[in-house]
Coordinates of C-alpha atoms in Angstrom, one line a residue:
M284 CA -0.1 0.3 -0.2
R285 CA 1.0 3.8 -0.3
Y286 CA 0.7 6.6 1.5
F287 CA 0.3 9.6 0.0
C288 CA -0.9 12.9 2.2
A289 CA -1.5 16.6 0.2
A290 CA -0.8 18.2 3.4
L291 CA 2.5 16.4 3.9
S292 CA 4.1 16.6 1.0
L293 CA 3.4 20.4 1.1
L294 CA 5.4 20.0 5.3
V295 CA 8.1 18.1 3.7
L296 CA 8.8 21.0 0.7
H297 CA 8.3 23.5 2.5
P298 CA 8.8 23.3 5.7
P299 CA 8.8 25.6 8.6
F300 CA 12.1 24.3 9.7
A301 CA 14.9 22.9 8.2
L302 CA 16.4 21.4 11.0
A303 CA 16.3 17.2 11.4
D304 CA 16.3 17.3 15.2
W305 CA 13.9 15.5 17.3
Q306 CA 11.5 15.1 14.4
Y307 CA 10.3 12.0 16.5
R308 CA 9.4 12.4 19.8
S309 CA 9.5 8.7 20.9
R310 CA 12.5 8.2 18.8
P311 CA 14.9 11.2 19.7
D312 CA 17.5 9.3 18.8
L313 CA 16.4 9.1 15.1
T314 CA 17.3 12.0 12.8
P315 CA 16.8 11.0 9.0
P316 CA 17.5 13.6 6.2
R317 CA 14.1 14.7 4.8
L318 CA 13.4 14.3 1.6
N319 CA 13.0 17.7 -0.5
I320 CA 10.0 16.5 -2.7
T321 CA 9.8 18.2 -6.0
I322 CA 7.1 16.2 -7.5
P323 CA 5.3 14.6 -5.1
A324 CA 4.7 10.8 -6.5
T325 CA 0.8 10.4 -8.6
D326 CA -0.9 7.0 -8.6
E327 CA 1.2 6.0 -11.6
V328 CA 4.3 4.8 -9.4
G329 CA 5.3 1.2 -8.2
P330 CA 3.8 -0.4 -5.2
G331 CA 6.0 0.0 -2.0
F332 CA 8.7 1.9 -0.3
I333 CA 11.9 3.9 -1.1
F334 CA 15.4 2.2 0.3
V335 CA 18.4 4.7 -0.2
T336 CA 21.5 4.8 2.1
P337 CA 21.9 8.7 1.8
Y338 CA 26.0 9.5 3.5
P339 CA 28.0 12.7 3.5
S340 CA 28.8 14.0 -0.1
F341 CA 32.6 15.3 -0.9
E342 CA 32.3 18.9 0.0
G343 CA 32.9 18.7 3.2
P344 CA 33.6 17.6 7.3
R345 CA 29.6 19.2 7.5
A346 CA 28.4 18.2 4.6
G347 CA 25.8 14.9 4.4
P348 CA 22.9 13.6 6.8
E349 CA 23.6 13.8 10.3
Q350 CA 23.0 9.9 10.9
S351 CA 24.4 8.3 7.9
A352 CA 22.6 4.6 7.7
A353 CA 20.3 3.0 5.6
Y354 CA 16.4 3.7 5.1
I355 CA 13.5 2.9 4.3
F356 CA 10.6 5.7 3.2
R357 CA 7.3 6.2 2.2
D358 CA 6.7 8.7 -0.8
N359 CA 5.9 11.4 1.0
G360 CA 8.9 11.0 2.9
D361 CA 8.0 9.3 6.2
L362 CA 10.0 7.3 7.7
V363 CA 9.5 3.6 7.9
W364 CA 13.3 2.5 9.0
S365 CA 16.7 3.5 10.2
S366 CA 19.3 0.7 10.1
L367 CA 20.7 2.3 13.1
G368 CA 21.6 -0.3 15.8
Y369 CA 21.1 -2.9 13.0
L370 CA 24.4 -2.1 10.7
A371 CA 27.2 -0.7 10.9
G372 CA 30.2 2.1 8.6
W373 CA 29.1 3.0 4.9
I374 CA 25.7 1.0 4.1
G375 CA 25.3 0.7 0.2
N376 CA 22.7 -1.3 -1.3
L377 CA 20.3 -1.3 0.3
Q378 CA 18.1 -4.1 -1.2
A379 CA 14.7 -6.5 -0.8
V380 CA 15.0 -10.2 -2.1
R381 CA 14.3 -13.6 -1.4
Y382 CA 16.3 -16.0 -0.2
K383 CA 15.7 -20.1 -0.3
G384 CA 12.2 -19.1 -0.4
R385 CA 11.5 -15.6 2.1
P386 CA 11.8 -12.2 2.3
V387 CA 15.3 -11.1 3.1
L388 CA 17.2 -7.6 3.1
Q389 CA 20.2 -7.2 2.0
A390 CA 22.9 -4.6 2.1
F391 CA 26.7 -4.4 2.6
Q392 CA 28.4 -2.8 5.3
G393 CA 32.0 -1.7 5.8
T394 CA 34.3 1.4 4.8
L395 CA 34.4 3.7 2.1
D396 CA 37.9 5.3 0.6
P397 CA 36.5 8.3 -0.8
Y398 CA 39.9 8.8 -2.3
H399 CA 40.3 6.0 -4.5
G400 CA 36.5 5.3 -4.8
H401 CA 36.5 1.6 -3.3
G402 CA 36.0 0.3 0.2
F403 CA 36.1 -3.0 1.9
G404 CA 33.8 -4.7 4.2
T405 CA 30.6 -7.1 4.5
A406 CA 27.5 -8.3 2.6
V407 CA 24.7 -9.3 5.4
L408 CA 20.8 -10.6 4.6
L409 CA 18.3 -9.1 7.7
D410 CA 15.2 -11.2 7.8
Q411 CA 11.5 -9.4 8.3
S412 CA 12.5 -9.1 11.9
Y413 CA 16.2 -6.7 10.7
Q414 CA 17.8 -9.6 12.5
Q415 CA 20.7 -10.7 10.5
I416 CA 20.4 -14.1 9.1
A417 CA 23.6 -14.8 7.2
T418 CA 26.8 -12.6 5.8
V419 CA 28.7 -12.6 3.1
Q420 CA 32.6 -13.0 2.9
S421 CA 35.2 -13.9 0.4
L422 CA 37.2 -16.9 0.5
S423 CA 40.8 -15.0 1.4
R424 CA 39.8 -11.3 -0.4
L425 CA 38.3 -8.3 0.8
V426 CA 34.7 -7.8 -0.8
S427 CA 34.7 -4.8 -1.8
I428 CA 31.4 -2.3 -1.8
H429 CA 30.0 -1.8 -5.3
E430 CA 27.7 -5.2 -5.8
F431 CA 25.8 -7.5 -3.7
R432 CA 23.8 -9.4 -5.9
I433 CA 21.6 -12.7 -5.2
V434 CA 21.3 -15.7 -7.6
D435 CA 18.7 -18.4 -8.1
E436 CA 17.7 -17.7 -3.6
R437 CA 21.1 -19.4 -3.0
T438 CA 24.2 -17.2 -4.4
A439 CA 25.4 -14.0 -4.2
I440 CA 28.1 -11.9 -6.2
F441 CA 30.0 -9.4 -5.4
E442 CA 33.3 -7.3 -6.4
I443 CA 36.6 -7.3 -5.8
F444 CA 39.3 -5.0 -6.0
Q445 CA 42.7 -6.4 -6.1
P446 CA 46.1 -4.5 -5.7
T447 CA 48.4 -6.9 -8.2
P448 CA 52.1 -6.2 -9.0
L449 CA 53.1 -5.6 -12.7
D450 CA 55.0 -3.2 -15.0
L451 CA 53.0 -0.5 -15.8
Q452 CA 55.4 1.5 -18.0
P453 CA 54.0 0.0 -21.5
Y454 CA 50.8 2.1 -20.1
G455 CA 52.0 4.9 -19.4
G456 CA 53.1 4.6 -15.4
S457 CA 56.9 5.7 -14.8
K458 CA 59.8 3.0 -13.8
N459 CA 58.7 2.7 -10.0
K460 CA 54.8 2.5 -10.8
Q461 CA 54.2 -1.3 -10.7
W462 CA 51.1 -1.8 -9.0
I463 CA 47.2 -2.5 -10.3
I464 CA 43.5 -3.0 -9.6
D465 CA 42.7 -6.0 -10.7
G466 CA 39.5 -5.7 -10.9
I467 CA 37.4 -9.6 -9.4
W468 CA 34.2 -10.6 -9.2
Q469 CA 33.1 -14.1 -7.3
E470 CA 29.6 -15.6 -7.5
I471 CA 29.7 -18.2 -4.0
D472 CA 27.1 -20.6 -2.9
I473 CA 25.6 -18.0 0.5
E474 CA 25.3 -21.4 2.9
T475 CA 28.0 -23.1 2.6
G476 CA 30.4 -20.4 1.3
E477 CA 31.8 -22.6 -2.2
L478 CA 33.4 -20.2 -4.9
I479 CA 30.7 -21.5 -7.5
F480 CA 33.0 -19.0 -9.9
E481 CA 35.5 -16.6 -9.7
G482 CA 36.7 -13.7 -12.8
H483 CA 39.1 -11.2 -13.3
S484 CA 39.0 -7.9 -15.3
L485 CA 42.9 -8.6 -16.2
D486 CA 41.8 -11.7 -18.1
F487 CA 39.6 -9.5 -20.8
S488 CA 40.0 -6.5 -20.8
D489 CA 43.4 -5.1 -21.3
P490 CA 44.7 -2.0 -19.3
S491 CA 45.5 0.4 -22.5
N492 CA 41.8 0.6 -22.8
S493 CA 41.5 2.8 -20.1
A494 CA 40.3 6.3 -19.4
I495 CA 42.1 6.7 -16.2
P496 CA 46.2 7.0 -17.2
P497 CA 47.9 6.2 -13.8
D498 CA 48.5 9.3 -12.3
P499 CA 48.4 9.8 -8.8
S500 CA 46.5 13.3 -9.2
R501 CA 43.8 10.6 -10.9
A502 CA 42.6 7.0 -9.3
G503 CA 45.6 5.8 -8.6
S504 CA 50.0 6.1 -8.8
G505 CA 50.1 2.7 -8.8
S506 CA 53.0 2.8 -6.9
T507 CA 52.0 1.4 -4.0
S508 CA 49.7 -1.4 -3.2
T509 CA 47.2 0.7 -1.2
D510 CA 47.4 3.2 -4.4
A511 CA 47.2 0.9 -7.4
W512 CA 46.2 1.6 -10.7
D513 CA 42.3 1.3 -10.8
Y514 CA 42.8 1.1 -14.9
F515 CA 39.4 -0.8 -14.6
H516 CA 37.0 -0.2 -11.8
V517 CA 34.3 -2.3 -11.3
N518 CA 30.8 -1.3 -10.1
S519 CA 28.4 -4.1 -11.5
I520 CA 28.0 -7.9 -12.5
D521 CA 24.4 -8.9 -13.4
K522 CA 23.7 -12.9 -14.8
D523 CA 21.5 -14.0 -17.0
S524 CA 19.6 -17.1 -17.4
E525 CA 22.1 -18.6 -19.6
G526 CA 24.9 -18.3 -16.8
N527 CA 26.4 -15.5 -18.4
Y528 CA 27.5 -12.3 -17.2
L529 CA 27.0 -8.8 -17.9
I530 CA 30.3 -6.5 -15.7
S531 CA 30.8 -2.6 -16.4
G532 CA 34.4 -1.4 -15.9
R533 CA 33.8 2.6 -15.6
H534 CA 37.0 3.8 -16.3
T535 CA 37.1 2.0 -19.5
S536 CA 33.5 3.3 -19.9
T537 CA 32.6 -0.3 -21.6
I538 CA 30.2 -3.2 -20.5
Y539 CA 31.3 -6.5 -20.8
K540 CA 30.0 -10.0 -21.7
L541 CA 31.3 -12.9 -20.3
S542 CA 30.8 -16.4 -20.7
G543 CA 29.6 -18.0 -17.2
R544 CA 31.5 -21.5 -17.8
D545 CA 35.5 -20.0 -18.4
G546 CA 35.3 -16.2 -18.0
S547 CA 36.2 -15.6 -21.7
L548 CA 34.6 -12.2 -23.3
I549 CA 31.6 -12.9 -25.3
W550 CA 31.1 -8.8 -26.6
Q551 CA 31.9 -5.6 -25.1
L552 CA 29.7 -2.3 -25.8
G553 CA 31.1 1.3 -25.3
G554 CA 35.3 2.2 -24.5
R555 CA 37.9 2.1 -27.2
A556 CA 37.3 -1.8 -28.3
S557 CA 33.7 -1.8 -28.8
T558 CA 32.3 -4.8 -31.0
F559 CA 28.8 -2.9 -31.5
A560 CA 28.8 0.5 -33.6
I561 CA 27.3 2.8 -31.0
P562 CA 26.5 6.4 -33.4
D563 CA 28.1 9.2 -31.1
A564 CA 24.6 11.0 -30.6
I565 CA 24.2 7.6 -28.0
K566 CA 27.7 7.5 -26.7
F567 CA 28.1 6.9 -22.8
G568 CA 31.4 6.8 -20.2
Y569 CA 31.9 5.9 -16.3
Q570 CA 28.2 4.1 -16.3
H571 CA 27.1 1.9 -13.3
D572 CA 24.8 -0.6 -13.1
A573 CA 24.7 -2.2 -16.0
R574 CA 22.0 -4.8 -16.1
F575 CA 20.1 -7.8 -18.3
L576 CA 16.6 -7.4 -19.1
S577 CA 15.7 -9.1 -21.9
R578 CA 16.9 -11.7 -25.2
S579 CA 14.8 -13.4 -28.2
A580 CA 14.1 -16.1 -28.5
D581 CA 17.4 -17.4 -31.1
G582 CA 20.1 -14.7 -28.7
A583 CA 20.3 -12.4 -32.2
I584 CA 18.8 -9.6 -30.1
E585 CA 19.8 -8.6 -25.9
T586 CA 18.2 -5.5 -24.1
I587 CA 20.2 -4.2 -21.4
S588 CA 19.8 -1.2 -19.2
F589 CA 22.6 1.0 -16.9
F590 CA 22.9 4.6 -15.2
D591 CA 25.3 6.6 -17.5
N592 CA 26.7 9.0 -15.1
A593 CA 28.8 10.6 -18.2
A594 CA 30.9 12.2 -16.4
R595 CA 33.9 11.7 -13.1
S596 CA 35.2 14.2 -10.4
D597 CA 38.2 13.9 -8.9
R598 CA 36.8 17.0 -6.8
Q599 CA 37.7 14.0 -3.5
R600 CA 41.8 13.8 -4.9
G601 CA 41.5 17.9 -5.4
G602 CA 41.3 16.9 -9.4
G603 CA 38.5 18.8 -11.7
L604 CA 35.2 16.8 -14.3
D605 CA 35.3 14.2 -16.6
Q606 CA 32.8 14.4 -18.9
I607 CA 31.1 13.1 -21.9
N608 CA 27.5 14.5 -22.0
P609 CA 26.2 17.1 -20.5
Q610 CA 24.2 14.9 -18.1
S611 CA 23.6 12.4 -16.5
S612 CA 20.5 9.7 -17.3
A613 CA 19.1 6.3 -16.9
R614 CA 19.4 4.6 -20.6
I615 CA 17.7 1.1 -21.9
F616 CA 20.1 0.3 -25.1
R617 CA 19.0 -3.0 -27.8
L618 CA 22.2 -4.9 -28.7
N619 CA 21.3 -6.4 -32.7
H620 CA 24.1 -8.8 -33.0
T621 CA 23.1 -9.8 -36.7
D622 CA 24.7 -6.6 -37.5
N623 CA 26.5 -5.3 -34.8
T624 CA 24.7 -2.4 -34.2
A625 CA 23.4 -0.6 -30.9
T626 CA 20.8 1.2 -30.6
E627 CA 18.7 3.4 -27.8
V628 CA 15.4 2.4 -27.0
Q629 CA 14.6 5.0 -24.0
R630 CA 17.0 7.9 -22.4
F631 CA 15.7 9.1 -18.7
L632 CA 17.2 12.6 -17.9
G633 CA 17.0 14.0 -14.4
P634 CA 14.0 17.5 -13.9
D635 CA 14.4 20.4 -12.8
G636 CA 17.4 21.1 -15.8
G637 CA 18.9 17.4 -15.6
L638 CA 21.4 16.5 -13.1
V639 CA 24.9 15.6 -13.2
A640 CA 26.4 12.5 -11.6
P641 CA 30.0 12.3 -11.4
S642 CA 29.7 9.1 -9.3
Q643 CA 27.5 5.7 -8.2
G644 CA 23.9 6.2 -9.3
N645 CA 21.8 3.3 -10.0
A646 CA 18.3 3.0 -13.1
Q647 CA 15.7 0.1 -11.9
V648 CA 13.5 -1.4 -14.2
L649 CA 10.2 -1.5 -12.2
P650 CA 7.4 -4.7 -12.7
N651 CA 5.0 -1.9 -13.6
G652 CA 7.3 -0.9 -16.2
N653 CA 8.6 2.2 -14.5
V654 CA 11.9 3.1 -14.3
F655 CA 13.4 3.9 -10.6
V656 CA 16.1 6.2 -11.2
N657 CA 18.7 6.8 -8.3
W658 CA 21.5 10.4 -9.2
G659 CA 24.1 8.8 -7.0
Q660 CA 26.8 11.5 -6.1
A661 CA 23.7 14.0 -7.3
G662 CA 22.0 13.4 -3.7
A663 CA 18.2 12.6 -5.5
V664 CA 15.9 9.7 -6.6
T665 CA 13.6 10.2 -9.1
E666 CA 10.6 7.7 -10.7
F667 CA 9.7 8.0 -14.4
R668 CA 6.7 6.4 -16.6
G669 CA 7.8 4.1 -18.6
R670 CA 5.9 4.6 -22.1
D671 CA 7.1 8.2 -22.2
A672 CA 9.6 9.2 -19.1
T673 CA 7.8 11.0 -17.8
P674 CA 9.0 11.8 -13.8
V675 CA 5.6 10.8 -11.7
F676 CA 8.0 11.0 -8.0
H677 CA 11.3 13.0 -7.6
A678 CA 13.2 14.2 -4.4
Y679 CA 15.9 15.6 -3.1
L680 CA 17.8 13.8 -0.3
D681 CA 17.9 17.0 1.5
S682 CA 19.3 16.6 5.2
G683 CA 18.9 20.2 5.6
A684 CA 20.0 23.2 7.6
L685 CA 22.2 20.5 10.2
A686 CA 24.2 19.8 7.7
P687 CA 23.2 19.9 3.6
G688 CA 24.7 17.7 1.0
V689 CA 24.0 14.0 0.3
Q690 CA 24.4 11.3 -1.9
S691 CA 23.3 7.7 -1.7
Y692 CA 25.4 4.8 -3.2
R693 CA 22.6 3.4 -5.0
G694 CA 18.4 3.8 -3.9
F695 CA 15.3 1.2 -5.3
R696 CA 11.9 1.1 -4.4
Y697 CA 10.4 -2.5 -3.2
E698 CA 7.3 -3.2 -1.8
W699 CA 8.2 -5.1 1.6
E700 CA 6.7 -6.0 4.9
G701 CA 8.5 -5.5 8.1
R702 CA 8.0 -6.9 11.1
P703 CA 10.4 -5.8 14.0
R704 CA 11.8 -7.9 17.0
E705 CA 12.0 -4.5 18.8
G706 CA 9.5 -3.6 20.7
P707 CA 7.2 0.1 20.1
A708 CA 9.3 3.3 21.5
V709 CA 6.2 5.6 23.8
V710 CA 6.4 8.4 25.7
A711 CA 3.8 10.7 27.5
L712 CA 4.4 14.7 27.8
R713 CA 2.7 16.3 30.1
A714 CA 2.5 20.4 28.6
G715 CA -0.4 22.8 29.6
G716 CA -4.0 21.0 29.4
E717 CA -2.7 18.4 27.8
T718 CA -0.5 15.1 28.0
T719 CA 0.0 13.8 24.7
V720 CA 1.8 10.0 23.8
Y721 CA 3.4 9.9 21.2
V722 CA 4.4 5.7 19.7
S723 CA 6.2 4.8 17.2
W724 CA 7.6 1.2 15.7
N725 CA 10.8 1.7 13.9
G726 CA 10.8 -1.2 10.8
D727 CA 6.9 -1.8 11.2
T728 CA 5.0 -1.9 8.2
V729 CA 2.0 -3.4 9.3
A730 CA 0.4 -1.7 12.5
A731 CA -2.9 -0.8 11.5
T732 CA -4.2 1.2 14.1
W733 CA -2.4 2.1 17.7
E734 CA -4.3 2.2 21.0
F735 CA -3.2 3.8 24.2
Y736 CA -3.5 2.5 27.5
A737 CA -2.9 3.5 31.2
R738 CA -2.1 0.9 33.3
V739 CA -3.5 1.5 37.5
D740 CA -2.6 0.1 40.5
V741 CA -5.6 -0.4 43.0
V742 CA -5.7 -1.4 46.1
E743 CA -9.0 -3.1 47.8
G744 CA -8.9 -3.9 51.3
G745 CA -4.7 -4.6 51.8
F746 CA -1.3 -3.8 49.5
E747 CA -2.3 -8.3 49.6
D748 CA -5.2 -7.3 47.2
A749 CA -2.8 -4.8 45.2
V750 CA -4.1 -5.6 41.6
F751 CA -3.5 -3.1 38.3
R752 CA -6.4 -2.2 36.0
T753 CA -6.3 -0.5 32.6
Q754 CA -8.3 2.7 31.4
E755 CA -8.1 3.1 27.4
L756 CA -7.6 6.3 26.1
G757 CA -8.5 6.3 22.7
A758 CA -7.0 4.5 19.5
V759 CA -5.9 6.4 16.7
A760 CA -5.4 5.1 12.9
R761 CA -2.1 4.7 12.4
T762 CA -1.3 6.5 9.3
S763 CA 3.4 7.5 9.6
F764 CA 6.3 6.7 11.4
E765 CA 5.0 8.1 14.8
T766 CA 1.2 8.3 15.8
S767 CA 0.1 11.0 18.5
L768 CA -2.9 11.2 21.1
A769 CA -3.4 13.8 23.6
V770 CA -5.8 13.4 26.5
A771 CA -7.0 15.9 29.0
S772 CA -4.9 16.5 32.0
E773 CA -7.4 16.7 34.5
E774 CA -8.0 13.0 33.0
I775 CA -4.5 11.6 33.5
R776 CA -4.1 13.4 37.3
G777 CA -8.1 11.6 37.7
L778 CA -5.6 8.5 37.6
G779 CA -3.6 8.8 40.5
D780 CA -0.2 9.4 40.3
S781 CA 0.9 5.0 39.8
A782 CA -0.2 5.9 36.1
R783 CA 1.3 4.4 33.0
I784 CA 1.1 4.7 30.2
F785 CA 1.6 2.4 26.9
A786 CA 0.0 1.9 23.2
V787 CA -0.8 -1.5 21.8
A788 CA -0.3 -2.3 17.5
L789 CA -2.8 -3.5 15.9
D790 CA -3.2 -4.8 12.2
A791 CA -5.9 -4.6 10.0
A792 CA -8.0 -7.4 10.8
G793 CA -8.1 -5.6 14.2
Q794 CA -5.3 -8.4 15.9
V795 CA -3.0 -7.5 18.1
I796 CA 0.8 -7.6 16.9
G797 CA 2.7 -5.4 19.5
K798 CA 2.9 -3.4 22.6
S799 CA 4.7 -1.1 24.0
S800 CA 6.5 -0.6 27.3
E801 CA 4.7 1.0 30.2
V802 CA 5.8 4.4 30.9
A803 CA 5.4 7.4 33.5
I804 CA 4.2 10.8 32.2
Q805 CA 7.0 13.2 32.3
D806 CA 6.7 17.4 31.5
D807 CA 7.4 18.0 27.7
I808 CA 10.9 20.2 29.3
R809 CA 10.4 21.7 25.4
A810 CA 7.2 23.5 25.8
A811 CA 8.0 24.8 28.9
V812 CA 10.6 26.7 27.9
G813 CA 8.8 27.9 24.7
R814 CA 10.6 25.5 22.7
Q815 CA 7.8 23.3 21.6
P816 CA 8.5 21.1 18.6
G817 CA 6.0 21.3 15.7
R818 CA 2.8 18.0 16.4
S819 CA 3.9 14.8 15.1
K820 CA 3.2 14.9 11.5
E821 CA -0.8 12.9 12.4
G822 CA -1.0 16.2 14.8
P823 CA -2.6 14.3 18.8
S824 CA -5.6 13.3 17.7
K825 CA -8.1 14.1 20.6
A826 CA -10.4 11.0 22.6
G827 CA -13.7 11.3 22.1
T828 CA -14.6 8.7 24.6
A829 CA -11.5 9.7 27.1
G830 CA -13.8 10.5 29.5
Q831 CA -16.2 7.9 29.6
S832 CA -13.3 5.3 29.6
V833 CA -14.1 2.0 31.6
L834 CA -11.5 0.8 34.1
K835 CA -11.0 -2.9 33.1
D836 CA -8.8 -5.5 35.4
S837 CA -6.2 -6.6 33.7
R838 CA -5.9 -10.1 34.8
A839 CA -8.7 -10.2 31.9
S840 CA -5.8 -8.7 29.8
T841 CA -6.0 -6.3 27.4
K842 CA -6.9 -7.8 23.8
D843 CA -5.2 -11.2 25.1
L844 CA -1.6 -9.3 25.7

């Protein structure tokens, strides 16, 4: 189900305060970036949520989101899940996939080396309760950040940046430059760790075809193993139904198809040694995210998609901008093996005058035919109507005044059902004539209604007869990350000093699916000093029958809790 609210979209577009501080009263520890939505989602967007992994841009130490993490958002910019506490370090490639017959989340977590454009870490799988069920590591090598792809619900593909000694003089290097990066990819069985396949860029791609020379101001000087010449820069690997691989080499501006049997080259598109004729009008370069889309029955026609950065920058290394086309774009190509020609089927350009993403980015063709584009270093996502490339949603991953500047390596749209193991968070804040109860449940997508209760200690005859009872305060339909209910303070005072507040989550069928802990009522300090934050996105709701609530014996448990 998609959630959209016109009034909320206006708040997202023009928030009264840009600060991300204390967005959620029940979760003050969460400070997600705010989406700056310039094209609100129409009814033609695909089903599901937005998956992004925002982190700081290369503009300075204060650039980027206050909390770098993996995030799931609704179309209106409201938070569904923050990965804080579940994933650590630099995070990329958050996707909803299937593993061994069940839905899971996949993500990479580790370290980022922005100077060289790669990093190291592990790939993980999380179940629907956001608990880790598997980790993916290479056999004796370091997994890098770019690719993590599940194949046939059991194997995983990833890439490795392997420093390798090689005399670079034939490629423009000096005598003391003797290190090159071999772009390796592996496919392994996730459960057993068995190696299914391993391929090496040096086996099929000549370093002389690189667009990046072995220069210390560029992609590595080649003088040491940690500063090896990154002539190829593998950044995506895909696999088709015949077992062959599609590899993107960013620094050769080439997409390669390789045999899944022996790793031999089948064809290559773009760059200095293309096996296809490419008209100047549709040339591309420095691309990311090459994917198989379709193949004719006789294999004569293949269709692929990719994200054409059309530019690369050495800004993080003190250099400038190399640019092939004036704008980055998502592109779909048809490859004809009969006459070895490439034609462009569709091209998707960014709204607002276009975007240039010197690094990162991806293009996801959705089941409904739409194309969801993440603009990488440009820090934005767009969904296009598939039939005519009309934008039906666009948002910048802004962070507001706390830390402007954000980017996301990849971004996606997926359907997802989250049932977190952690419990709901609740807080009850008293200010003036009202006590407002706020509740949220990080990662939950199932709750449809929140019921709010007060637990009251009651002594009948003596201490040994003490019991507690519950009073229902009201119910509110859940439409956002945080739900709230305002109750008149005199009613709360009438419950006594022992009152403890809690909330119960119900699904669409009215079944209880979760209960918060019980909390004491607190004074709203910020309101007391004149800094009362804005209401939660739903606004506190009045309990229309709160004054008529009936005390219930807790021994006949509320909603079978």
